[in-house]
Amino acid sequence: MNFELSSDRVTETSPLDETSLLVIILDTNPGQRILRENPHILTQCTDSVIAFANAHLMQKAQNKLAIMACHSKISEFVYPGPGKPLDIRQVDGQYEVFTLVEKTVKQNLMKVLTSETSTVYTESLLAGAIAMALCYIARILRTKTPGLKINSRILTVTGSSDSASQYMNYMNVFFTAQKQSVVIDVCALDQHLSLLQQGCDITSGLYLRIPQIQGLLQYLLWVFLPEPPVRQKLVLPPPVKVDYRAACFCHRELIDVGYVCSVCLSIFCKFSPICTTCQ
Amino acid sequence: MADNGIGTSHQANTALIQASNLECKNLYDYLRTRPSTLLDRLYNHPAICLAVYRELPEIARQYVIRILFVEQPVPQAVVASWCHQSYSKEHSHVCQVLSDLFVWHEAPIPGGLPGWILNSTFKRNLKTALLGGGKPWSMSSALEADNKARDVSFLDGYSAERWECVLHYMVGSQQQEGISADAVRILLHAGLMKRDEDDGSPVITRQGFQFLLLDRQAQVWHFLLQYLDTVEQRGLDLAECLTFLFQLSFSTLGKDYSTEGMSQGLLIFLQHLREFGLVYQRKRKAGRFYPTRLALNITCSQNKGVPVLEEDAPKGYIIVETNYRVYAYTDSNLQVALLGLFTELLYRFPNVVVGIITRESVRQALRGGITAEQIIGYLKQHIHSQMLSGDNKNALPPTVLDQIKLWELERNRLIYSEGVLYSQFLSQADFNALKQYAQQTGCLIWSNKEKRTMVVNKTGHDDVKKFWKRYSKGN
Amino acid sequence: MADDEDPKEYRWETGYEKTWEAIKEDDDGFLEASVAEIIQRAKRKRQQNKQVNSKLGMMRHLYVILDCSDAMSAQDLKPTRLLCTLKILENFIEEFFDQNPISQMGIIIMHNKRAEKICDLGGNFRKYIKTVNGLTKTALIGEPSLQNGLELALKSLKLLPSHASREILVIMGSLTTCDPSDINKTISSLKHEGVRCSVVGLAAEVHVCRQLANETGGVYNVILDDSHFKDLLYQQVDPPPAAVCLESSLIKMGFPHQMIVEGTEEPLTMCMCHVDSSEEGSKLTTGGYYCPQCYSKYCELPVECRSCGLTLVSAPHLARSYHHLFPAASYREMEFDNQSLNCFACQKVFLETDKQIYSCSNCEQYFCLDCDIFVHDILHTCPGCATNPTTFQMFQS
């Protein structure tokens, strides 16, 4: 007779005791190339993202959701929006909660889009939006019921390009995410995003540049719907080798061997006796 | 295996113990045993599809969502390629579950390869639930604002009071309030209570005690399943009731819903739910009702202890120390009585009870048919948040948990299994051949090479006997 | 508190403090809220003390000198001083290399009047954690010799190039030291070499330690309990301001990348880090980082190339340290007066109970206390500034 005491089995949390928090950042900046060419794509993207968000809520009753819009001048939470939730009655066979998500997102998104003034910045400040999302996740984790495990991740859906001007902010949010074990997923609609790809690699998230925007919803559902613990069981696009070479501060070119200032860590491609950044 | 001879009588004994344990079915177990015609009718409603979808295993949910928008059958080989090789066991299990529930069925694809296709009713209605379209759910007709709207805390108070009424009745404690004959009938039907042999009054059974130790959500779910068993005898339509129940479970707390357009049968069903505290109605004919927390997400019976809403978090009150002392911050007689099932109570103050877990007290509970797992489950479920705040991996002291399990194990030092003894083999080779065969078929219980004896379980006996005949003929 | 910076005034010379008056009961008669407030305040205070300084010693070379004398077996820290120290030190090492990825560390132990170098300067934190774990079985004997320890550290710090920031961290359990000659001479030569010495005392204040720290520009603290110990040690994680004699100079570094040739399989090779160990991991692998100068392969970064001596780092490693140089703007504390409905970052709705809210001087958004701490302790990017194109540009220029 075996006296097997499996206290581990009882104390370990089974996947059923876990809930999943998903924060979606949708880039709505009208300066993106794809939106400049065809503004209707935004409607399609919004619909796909809402359907995807609802599919996430459909997975488990405990799953949590937040959606942010990253506009050219501001980033805002469009779900759950500020103030009281809307009072929704069912109009068709859709689950009430899903209707609420759809209505709230559309209503708040409208506010964000119409608030736009004349000057348009073409660069979307995604790093800032991710920073906000991390603060939001940190609050949820702070106020959660003790003993409950929450897997959190951030999905960024964007068609803009990533510029080196946000480099420092990007790195700060990536390392924070890594520390808080928040997974960053990126779905690139247009250009290849090498900086955000580094973020995915650092936080062990998934990076996907979709070949055509018509199939956005299918790509989202196939690749980004499974939560990180399930992903290892499924066959998903393999991680791409990420280029971690540094760009020099003087010419912004990728270099293999460079010179680093011992005080301010600026990177240069040629040796000079003094550092031009800190002196 | 000296006790082989008395195996038969003990077999019956263990069977008895097993049967008397409370069997908790989840939605999958429940639906799997229903006829497919009922399932087809059920899938006609988005709410049920949603509930079934949520109860599917994780990977199955991904499969379904991947083929939700595909109109043709998908080759089985393709589906298999979605799952990592090392999890192929899980894959086949998942395929089985999906077939069992008629969520998908086999269909050949043009090339002749076997493929899977989603049940068209299920697919249509799951899409409706996710994306919209179709008819609104039956209870969501527009209502004028309630001038006496009830807030969430009122509903919580109401539902807790109603449900505890049932529990109090079961333990027969003093705070008794009348519960209807219907409820009593269900308790009796479920085997949670039985008629006393002397005076015919209902008394609690050992399953009843086990029931009390479940968490509230599981209690409601178990109770409702028992209720649904009797629904057809009452002349109500099972599919209709189930549909309504799931609609209710997906409603929003604190919102009122309309009874307009509900059939006579459903109105009766609603009154029953009202009695158990799943819905609140001011008056029978109010035309509106409020679902309570008990009715929400009833199917999540597997996700024990995970609150759906933040404020839903159970208020734990039990602290267990490594010295086996238990402190329970409660003033409820019911909770004290439950704790008393497996602890020796030492002191009682207005807001706290102090007890100690002893070998005797646990054995007492075990004798009463409660398992160690259930005791631990109960402690875990009601653990004080203070104990969770630190390193939450070992919220309860592991020493106490292990000891409780050891106390249970010491009652089961022997395993009885019925078998047939084979002995007096003429040669070692004969013995070896037969032993090897029995081992391969997996029916060998015990063997001894020196004495050339072996015991084969009863189901394998015929098989082994046949083999032996073939074998000895061949020689 | 032991961290009185001013050595002239002793605690008993200050006015009589009624410490209990700072603690107030809340409406239900609980103290929790009040205590939590005191902790929060302390956290904020520490944060505000962080000065913006663009000249920091980023390439740190730190020697940890650990007392392994008889005094470390005392049980005032649980289970013993040594075990408690090693546990905290382990976390410290991890945090140190996390925050200072291009820095190096070495470990020296003092026991039986001798100093022994058990780890040379290096950058592989796994090795240090392993060493520290191995120290649990050290025999705690005799007296420590502070002078021997310092001299040993100095001997190797002396050789470092002038751009390196040299530091010594002494963890001292003993109240005595047994030195071969005049320790003041050692202290002055440390001062001369620009070595910053900090001391954490586990027992009581010792004059010679105070002197050492004061002379060399380090800090001296005596712990109150284990959590205070941890706090004090963690203060050493942030890079110190650059010493006066520290020159900035450019150091050659390599940024290796994986060799990816389209369409071809990478060859199976052995990495240099595991080439002469027979442990797990010394297998032939495909991926890896190749030194751009000599093409030796390494499986982990940062590392110093074994064959050509080039420091190999990846760009994110450097970026991890940028926040020390460019910290997020600090927030102003202000009374809550319905300036905003909710916290800009975490969306928490401000209630009556939030007496103070915080506002960024750059982007003028409002934040709650928790976000204030989160942003400045972990995130290092103000969400308000980073989402606003105008402040974002300001920040860049």
mmCIF file with all atom_site columns, N, CA, C and O in Angstrom, chain C residues 184-196:
data_model
loop_
_atom_site.group_PDB
_atom_site.id
_atom_site.type_symbol
_atom_site.label_atom_id
_atom_site.label_alt_id
_atom_site.label_comp_id
_atom_site.label_asym_id
_atom_site.label_entity_id
_atom_site.label_seq_id
_atom_site.pdbx_PDB_ins_code
_atom_site.Cartn_x
_atom_site.Cartn_y
_atom_site.Cartn_z
_atom_site.occupancy
_atom_site.B_iso_or_equiv
_atom_site.pdbx_formal_charge
_atom_site.auth_seq_id
_atom_site.auth_comp_id
_atom_site.auth_asym_id
_atom_site.auth_atom_id
_atom_site.pdbx_PDB_model_num
ATOM 1  N N  . ASN C 1 184 ? 43.804 53.472 9.264  1.00 0.00 ? 184 ASN C N  1
ATOM 2  C CA . ASN C 1 184 ? 43.597 54.813 8.704  1.00 0.00 ? 184 ASN C CA 1
ATOM 3  C C  . ASN C 1 184 ? 44.374 55.003 7.407  1.00 0.00 ? 184 ASN C C  1
ATOM 4  O O  . ASN C 1 184 ? 43.933 55.724 6.512  1.00 0.00 ? 184 ASN C O  1
ATOM 5  N N  . LYS C 1 185 ? 45.513 54.327 7.339  1.00 0.00 ? 185 LYS C N  1
ATOM 6  C CA . LYS C 1 185 ? 46.302 54.425 6.112  1.00 0.00 ? 185 LYS C CA 1
ATOM 7  C C  . LYS C 1 185 ? 45.543 53.780 4.958  1.00 0.00 ? 185 LYS C C  1
ATOM 8  O O  . LYS C 1 185 ? 45.492 54.308 3.839  1.00 0.00 ? 185 LYS C O  1
ATOM 9  N N  . THR C 1 186 ? 44.952 52.655 5.246  1.00 0.00 ? 186 THR C N  1
ATOM 10 C CA . THR C 1 186 ? 44.158 51.979 4.217  1.00 0.00 ? 186 THR C CA 1
ATOM 11 C C  . THR C 1 186 ? 43.011 52.872 3.769  1.00 0.00 ? 186 THR C C  1
ATOM 12 O O  . THR C 1 186 ? 42.729 52.991 2.577  1.00 0.00 ? 186 THR C O  1
ATOM 13 N N  . ILE C 1 187 ? 42.362 53.481 4.756  1.00 0.00 ? 187 ILE C N  1
ATOM 14 C CA . ILE C 1 187 ? 41.224 54.342 4.422  1.00 0.00 ? 187 ILE C CA 1
ATOM 15 C C  . ILE C 1 187 ? 41.667 55.476 3.527  1.00 0.00 ? 187 ILE C C  1
ATOM 16 O O  . ILE C 1 187 ? 41.022 55.779 2.520  1.00 0.00 ? 187 ILE C O  1
ATOM 17 N N  . SER C 1 188 ? 42.802 56.081 3.839  1.00 0.00 ? 188 SER C N  1
ATOM 18 C CA . SER C 1 188 ? 43.209 57.212 3.010  1.00 0.00 ? 188 SER C CA 1
ATOM 19 C C  . SER C 1 188 ? 43.633 56.756 1.624  1.00 0.00 ? 188 SER C C  1
ATOM 20 O O  . SER C 1 188 ? 43.416 57.469 0.648  1.00 0.00 ? 188 SER C O  1
ATOM 21 N N  . SER C 1 189 ? 44.216 55.555 1.525  1.00 0.00 ? 189 SER C N  1
ATOM 22 C CA . SER C 1 189 ? 44.574 55.122 0.167  1.00 0.00 ? 189 SER C CA 1
ATOM 23 C C  . SER C 1 189 ? 43.307 54.765 -0.623 1.00 0.00 ? 189 SER C C  1
ATOM 24 O O  . SER C 1 189 ? 43.242 54.974 -1.831 1.00 0.00 ? 189 SER C O  1
ATOM 25 N N  . LEU C 1 190 ? 42.276 54.258 0.066  1.00 0.00 ? 190 LEU C N  1
ATOM 26 C CA . LEU C 1 190 ? 40.990 54.003 -0.604 1.00 0.00 ? 190 LEU C CA 1
ATOM 27 C C  . LEU C 1 190 ? 40.424 55.315 -1.123 1.00 0.00 ? 190 LEU C C  1
ATOM 28 O O  . LEU C 1 190 ? 39.919 55.407 -2.238 1.00 0.00 ? 190 LEU C O  1
ATOM 29 N N  . LYS C 1 191 ? 40.539 56.333 -0.273 1.00 0.00 ? 191 LYS C N  1
ATOM 30 C CA . LYS C 1 191 ? 40.029 57.644 -0.635 1.00 0.00 ? 191 LYS C CA 1
ATOM 31 C C  . LYS C 1 191 ? 40.788 58.172 -1.845 1.00 0.00 ? 191 LYS C C  1
ATOM 32 O O  . LYS C 1 191 ? 40.213 58.703 -2.793 1.00 0.00 ? 191 LYS C O  1
ATOM 33 N N  . HIS C 1 192 ? 42.059 57.942 -1.805 1.00 0.00 ? 192 HIS C N  1
ATOM 34 C CA . HIS C 1 192 ? 42.924 58.414 -2.874 1.00 0.00 ? 192 HIS C CA 1
ATOM 35 C C  . HIS C 1 192 ? 42.556 57.749 -4.206 1.00 0.00 ? 192 HIS C C  1
ATOM 36 O O  . HIS C 1 192 ? 42.544 58.384 -5.262 1.00 0.00 ? 192 HIS C O  1
ATOM 37 N N  . GLU C 1 193 ? 42.245 56.493 -4.135 1.00 0.00 ? 193 GLU C N  1
ATOM 38 C CA . GLU C 1 193 ? 41.915 55.751 -5.354 1.00 0.00 ? 193 GLU C CA 1
ATOM 39 C C  . GLU C 1 193 ? 40.471 55.972 -5.804 1.00 0.00 ? 193 GLU C C  1
ATOM 40 O O  . GLU C 1 193 ? 40.038 55.413 -6.802 1.00 0.00 ? 193 GLU C O  1
ATOM 41 N N  . GLY C 1 194 ? 39.713 56.731 -5.002 1.00 0.00 ? 194 GLY C N  1
ATOM 42 C CA . GLY C 1 194 ? 38.326 56.996 -5.377 1.00 0.00 ? 194 GLY C CA 1
ATOM 43 C C  . GLY C 1 194 ? 37.435 55.783 -5.230 1.00 0.00 ? 194 GLY C C  1
ATOM 44 O O  . GLY C 1 194 ? 36.516 55.571 -6.016 1.00 0.00 ? 194 GLY C O  1
ATOM 45 N N  . VAL C 1 195 ? 37.693 54.956 -4.235 1.00 0.00 ? 195 VAL C N  1
ATOM 46 C CA . VAL C 1 195 ? 36.831 53.799 -4.006 1.00 0.00 ? 195 VAL C CA 1
ATOM 47 C C  . VAL C 1 195 ? 35.755 54.198 -3.000 1.00 0.00 ? 195 VAL C C  1
ATOM 48 O O  . VAL C 1 195 ? 36.076 54.701 -1.926 1.00 0.00 ? 195 VAL C O  1
ATOM 49 N N  . ARG C 1 196 ? 34.541 54.001 -3.363 1.00 0.00 ? 196 ARG C N  1
ATOM 50 C CA . ARG C 1 196 ? 33.442 54.379 -2.492 1.00 0.00 ? 196 ARG C CA 1
ATOM 51 C C  . ARG C 1 196 ? 33.114 53.185 -1.603 1.00 0.00 ? 196 ARG C C  1
ATOM 52 O O  . ARG C 1 196 ? 32.794 52.103 -2.103 1.00 0.00 ? 196 ARG C O  1
#
